[in-house]
CSV table of C-alpha atoms and ligand atoms in Angstrom, one decimal:
chain,number,residue,atom,x,y,z
A,140,MET,CA,0.2,-0.1,0.1
A,141,SER,CA,1.4,3.4,-0.7
A,142,SER,CA,1.5,6.2,1.7
A,143,ASP,CA,-1.4,8.3,0.0
A,144,GLU,CA,-3.6,5.3,0.4
A,145,THR,CA,-6.5,5.5,3.0
A,146,THR,CA,-6.4,3.7,6.2
A,147,GLU,CA,-9.6,4.7,7.3
A,148,THR,CA,-11.5,2.6,9.5
A,149,ILE,CA,-14.7,1.3,8.2
A,150,ALA,CA,-17.1,-0.6,10.2
A,151,ILE,CA,-19.1,-3.4,9.2
A,152,ALA,CA,-21.6,-5.7,10.3
A,153,SER,CA,-24.7,-8.3,9.1
A,154,ASP,CA,-26.7,-11.0,10.2
A,155,HIS,CA,-27.1,-14.2,8.6
A,156,GLY,CA,-29.0,-13.0,5.5
A,157,GLY,CA,-26.0,-10.5,4.9
A,158,PHE,CA,-23.3,-13.1,5.6
A,159,ALA,CA,-22.0,-13.6,2.1
A,160,LEU,CA,-22.4,-10.0,1.0
A,161,LYS,CA,-20.3,-8.7,3.9
A,162,ALA,CA,-17.5,-10.9,3.2
A,163,GLU,CA,-17.5,-9.7,-0.4
A,164,LEU,CA,-17.4,-6.2,0.6
A,165,LYS,CA,-15.1,-6.4,3.3
A,166,LYS,CA,-12.8,-8.0,0.9
A,167,ASP,CA,-13.4,-5.0,-1.8
A,168,LEU,CA,-12.5,-3.0,1.2
A,169,MET,CA,-9.6,-4.0,2.1
A,170,ASP,CA,-8.3,-4.7,-1.0
A,171,LYS,CA,-8.9,-0.6,-1.5
A,172,GLY,CA,-6.8,0.1,1.5
A,173,TYR,CA,-9.2,0.6,4.3
A,174,THR,CA,-9.1,-1.1,7.6
A,175,VAL,CA,-12.2,-2.9,8.4
A,176,LEU,CA,-13.6,-3.1,11.7
A,177,ASP,CA,-16.0,-6.6,11.1
A,178,LEU,CA,-18.6,-6.9,14.1
A,179,GLY,CA,-19.8,-10.1,13.1
A,180,SER,CA,-21.7,-12.3,12.4
A,181,ASP,CA,-19.4,-14.6,11.7
A,182,SER,CA,-21.6,-17.7,9.9
A,183,LEU,CA,-24.7,-18.6,8.4
A,184,GLU,CA,-26.3,-19.3,11.5
A,185,SER,CA,-29.3,-17.6,12.3
A,186,VAL,CA,-28.8,-14.6,14.7
A,187,ASP,CA,-31.1,-11.4,15.3
A,188,TYR,CA,-30.0,-8.4,13.3
A,189,PRO,CA,-30.7,-5.5,15.8
A,190,ASP,CA,-27.8,-7.4,17.7
A,191,PHE,CA,-25.4,-6.1,14.5
A,192,GLY,CA,-26.9,-2.8,13.8
A,193,TYR,CA,-26.6,-1.7,17.8
A,194,ALA,CA,-23.1,-3.4,17.7
A,195,LEU,CA,-22.1,-1.1,14.9
A,196,ALA,CA,-24.0,2.0,16.1
A,197,GLY,CA,-21.9,1.6,19.5
A,198,ALA,CA,-18.8,1.2,17.9
A,199,MET,CA,-19.2,4.2,16.0
A,200,LYS,CA,-20.3,6.1,19.1
A,201,GLU,CA,-17.5,5.1,20.7
A,202,GLY,CA,-15.3,6.6,17.9
A,203,LYS,CA,-14.2,3.2,16.4
A,204,ALA,CA,-15.0,4.2,13.0
A,205,LYS,CA,-16.6,7.2,11.3
A,206,ARG,CA,-18.5,5.1,8.5
A,207,GLY,CA,-20.1,1.6,8.2
A,208,VAL,CA,-22.1,-0.6,5.9
A,209,LEU,CA,-24.7,-3.1,7.6
A,210,ILE,CA,-26.5,-6.0,5.6
A,211,CYS,CA,-29.2,-7.8,6.7
A,212,GLY,CA,-31.8,-10.2,4.3
A,213,SER,CA,-33.5,-7.2,3.2
A,214,GLY,CA,-31.6,-4.3,4.9
A,215,ILE,CA,-34.6,-3.1,6.5
A,216,GLY,CA,-34.4,-4.7,9.8
A,217,ILE,CA,-30.7,-3.9,10.4
A,218,SER,CA,-31.2,0.0,9.0
A,219,ILE,CA,-34.0,0.4,11.7
A,220,ALA,CA,-32.0,-0.9,14.4
A,221,ALA,CA,-29.0,1.5,13.4
A,222,ASN,CA,-31.4,4.2,13.0
A,223,ARG,CA,-32.7,4.3,16.8
A,224,HIS,CA,-29.3,5.6,17.5
A,225,SER,CA,-29.2,9.5,17.3
A,226,GLU,CA,-25.3,9.7,15.9
A,227,ILE,CA,-26.3,7.1,13.1
A,228,ARG,CA,-27.8,7.7,9.7
A,229,ALA,CA,-28.4,4.6,7.9
A,230,ALA,CA,-29.3,4.5,4.5
A,231,LEU,CA,-30.8,1.6,3.0
A,232,VAL,CA,-29.9,1.9,-1.0
A,233,HIS,CA,-30.6,-0.5,-4.1
A,234,ASP,CA,-28.8,1.5,-6.8
A,235,ALA,CA,-26.4,4.1,-7.6
A,236,LEU,CA,-28.6,7.2,-7.3
A,237,THR,CA,-29.8,6.1,-3.9
A,238,ALA,CA,-26.4,5.9,-2.7
A,239,LYS,CA,-25.5,9.1,-4.1
A,240,LEU,CA,-28.5,11.0,-2.7
A,241,SER,CA,-27.7,9.0,0.7
A,242,ARG,CA,-24.5,11.0,0.7
A,243,GLN,CA,-25.4,14.5,-1.0
A,244,HIS,CA,-29.1,15.1,0.6
A,245,ASN,CA,-28.7,12.9,4.0
A,246,ASP,CA,-25.0,13.0,5.0
A,247,ALA,CA,-25.6,9.5,5.7
A,248,ASN,CA,-22.9,7.8,7.7
A,249,VAL,CA,-23.9,4.1,7.6
A,250,ILE,CA,-25.1,2.4,4.2
A,251,CYS,CA,-27.2,-0.9,4.3
A,252,PHE,CA,-27.9,-3.3,2.0
A,253,GLY,CA,-30.5,-6.2,1.6
A,254,GLY,CA,-28.1,-9.7,1.2
A,255,ARG,CA,-31.3,-11.1,-0.7
A,256,THR,CA,-32.3,-8.3,-2.7
A,257,THR,CA,-29.3,-6.4,-3.8
A,258,GLY,CA,-26.4,-8.6,-5.8
A,259,PRO,CA,-22.8,-7.9,-5.1
A,260,GLU,CA,-21.8,-6.1,-8.4
A,261,VAL,CA,-24.3,-3.6,-7.6
A,262,ALA,CA,-23.8,-3.4,-3.8
A,263,ARG,CA,-20.3,-2.5,-4.4
A,264,ASP,CA,-21.0,0.3,-6.8
A,265,CYS,CA,-23.2,1.8,-4.2
A,266,LEU,CA,-20.4,1.5,-1.7
A,267,ASN,CA,-18.2,3.1,-4.0
A,268,ILE,CA,-20.4,6.0,-4.6
A,269,PHE,CA,-21.1,6.1,-1.0
A,270,LEU,CA,-17.4,6.4,0.1
A,271,GLU,CA,-16.5,9.0,-2.4
A,272,THR,CA,-19.5,11.1,-2.6
A,273,LYS,CA,-19.4,14.5,-0.4
A,274,PHE,CA,-22.7,16.0,1.6
A,275,GLU,CA,-24.2,19.2,-0.3
A,276,GLU,CA,-23.3,21.1,3.1
A,277,GLY,CA,-24.8,24.4,4.2
A,278,GLY,CA,-28.5,25.4,3.2
A,279,ARG,CA,-31.6,23.4,3.1
A,280,HIS,CA,-29.9,19.9,3.2
A,281,THR,CA,-27.7,21.1,6.5
A,282,ARG,CA,-31.1,22.4,8.0
A,283,ARG,CA,-32.8,19.0,7.3
A,284,VAL,CA,-29.9,16.8,8.9
A,285,ASP,CA,-29.8,18.9,11.8
A,286,LYS,CA,-33.5,18.4,12.6
A,287,LEU,CA,-32.5,14.8,12.2
A,288,SER,CA,-30.6,15.4,15.4
A,289,ASP,CA,-33.5,16.9,17.5
A,290,PRO,CA,-36.5,15.1,16.9
A,291,GLN,CA,-39.9,16.9,18.2
O,108,LIG,C1,-33.6,-12.9,8.8
O,108,LIG,O1,-34.3,-14.0,8.1
O,108,LIG,C2,-34.3,-11.5,7.8
O,108,LIG,O2,-35.8,-11.2,8.6
O,108,LIG,C3,-33.6,-10.5,8.3
O,108,LIG,O3,-32.2,-10.5,7.7
O,108,LIG,C4,-34.0,-9.1,7.7
O,108,LIG,O4,-34.6,-9.1,6.5
O,108,LIG,C5,-34.9,-8.2,8.7
O,108,LIG,O5,-35.1,-7.3,8.3
């Protein structure tokens, strides 16, 4: 790895429904030079997605990673779990456009996939876009994202 490549830590977690896709995306991230904090699961054995969404949210709250990837069968349960934590803006994405908008408009810090709904090529494309796209800071998007931190 050359000195200008990233060593940022990306946290990643899944349940059994996301286990296979997690392995693919973890390898891609490592190939790109990221450090990967893998919070499980570690097999195809049936587990409960909230445990893994909470583990990733906890790791991010502790400052172990600034960005994360979560995967369950549909992506729905694990994104709901993560979004119960005020520091997390987890976006369930299905294509390049939703991946891009999750960053530009929502400043998402966690990207979520359905391991049973999104194939590895699409997920890889979405993850690259998520990692490379900047938040459109200032104006309406900042105002709206700020409101997410202060629910009424
Ligand atoms: C597990 O069977 C499945 O319910 C879970 O991976 C996820 O899709 C829940 O939202």
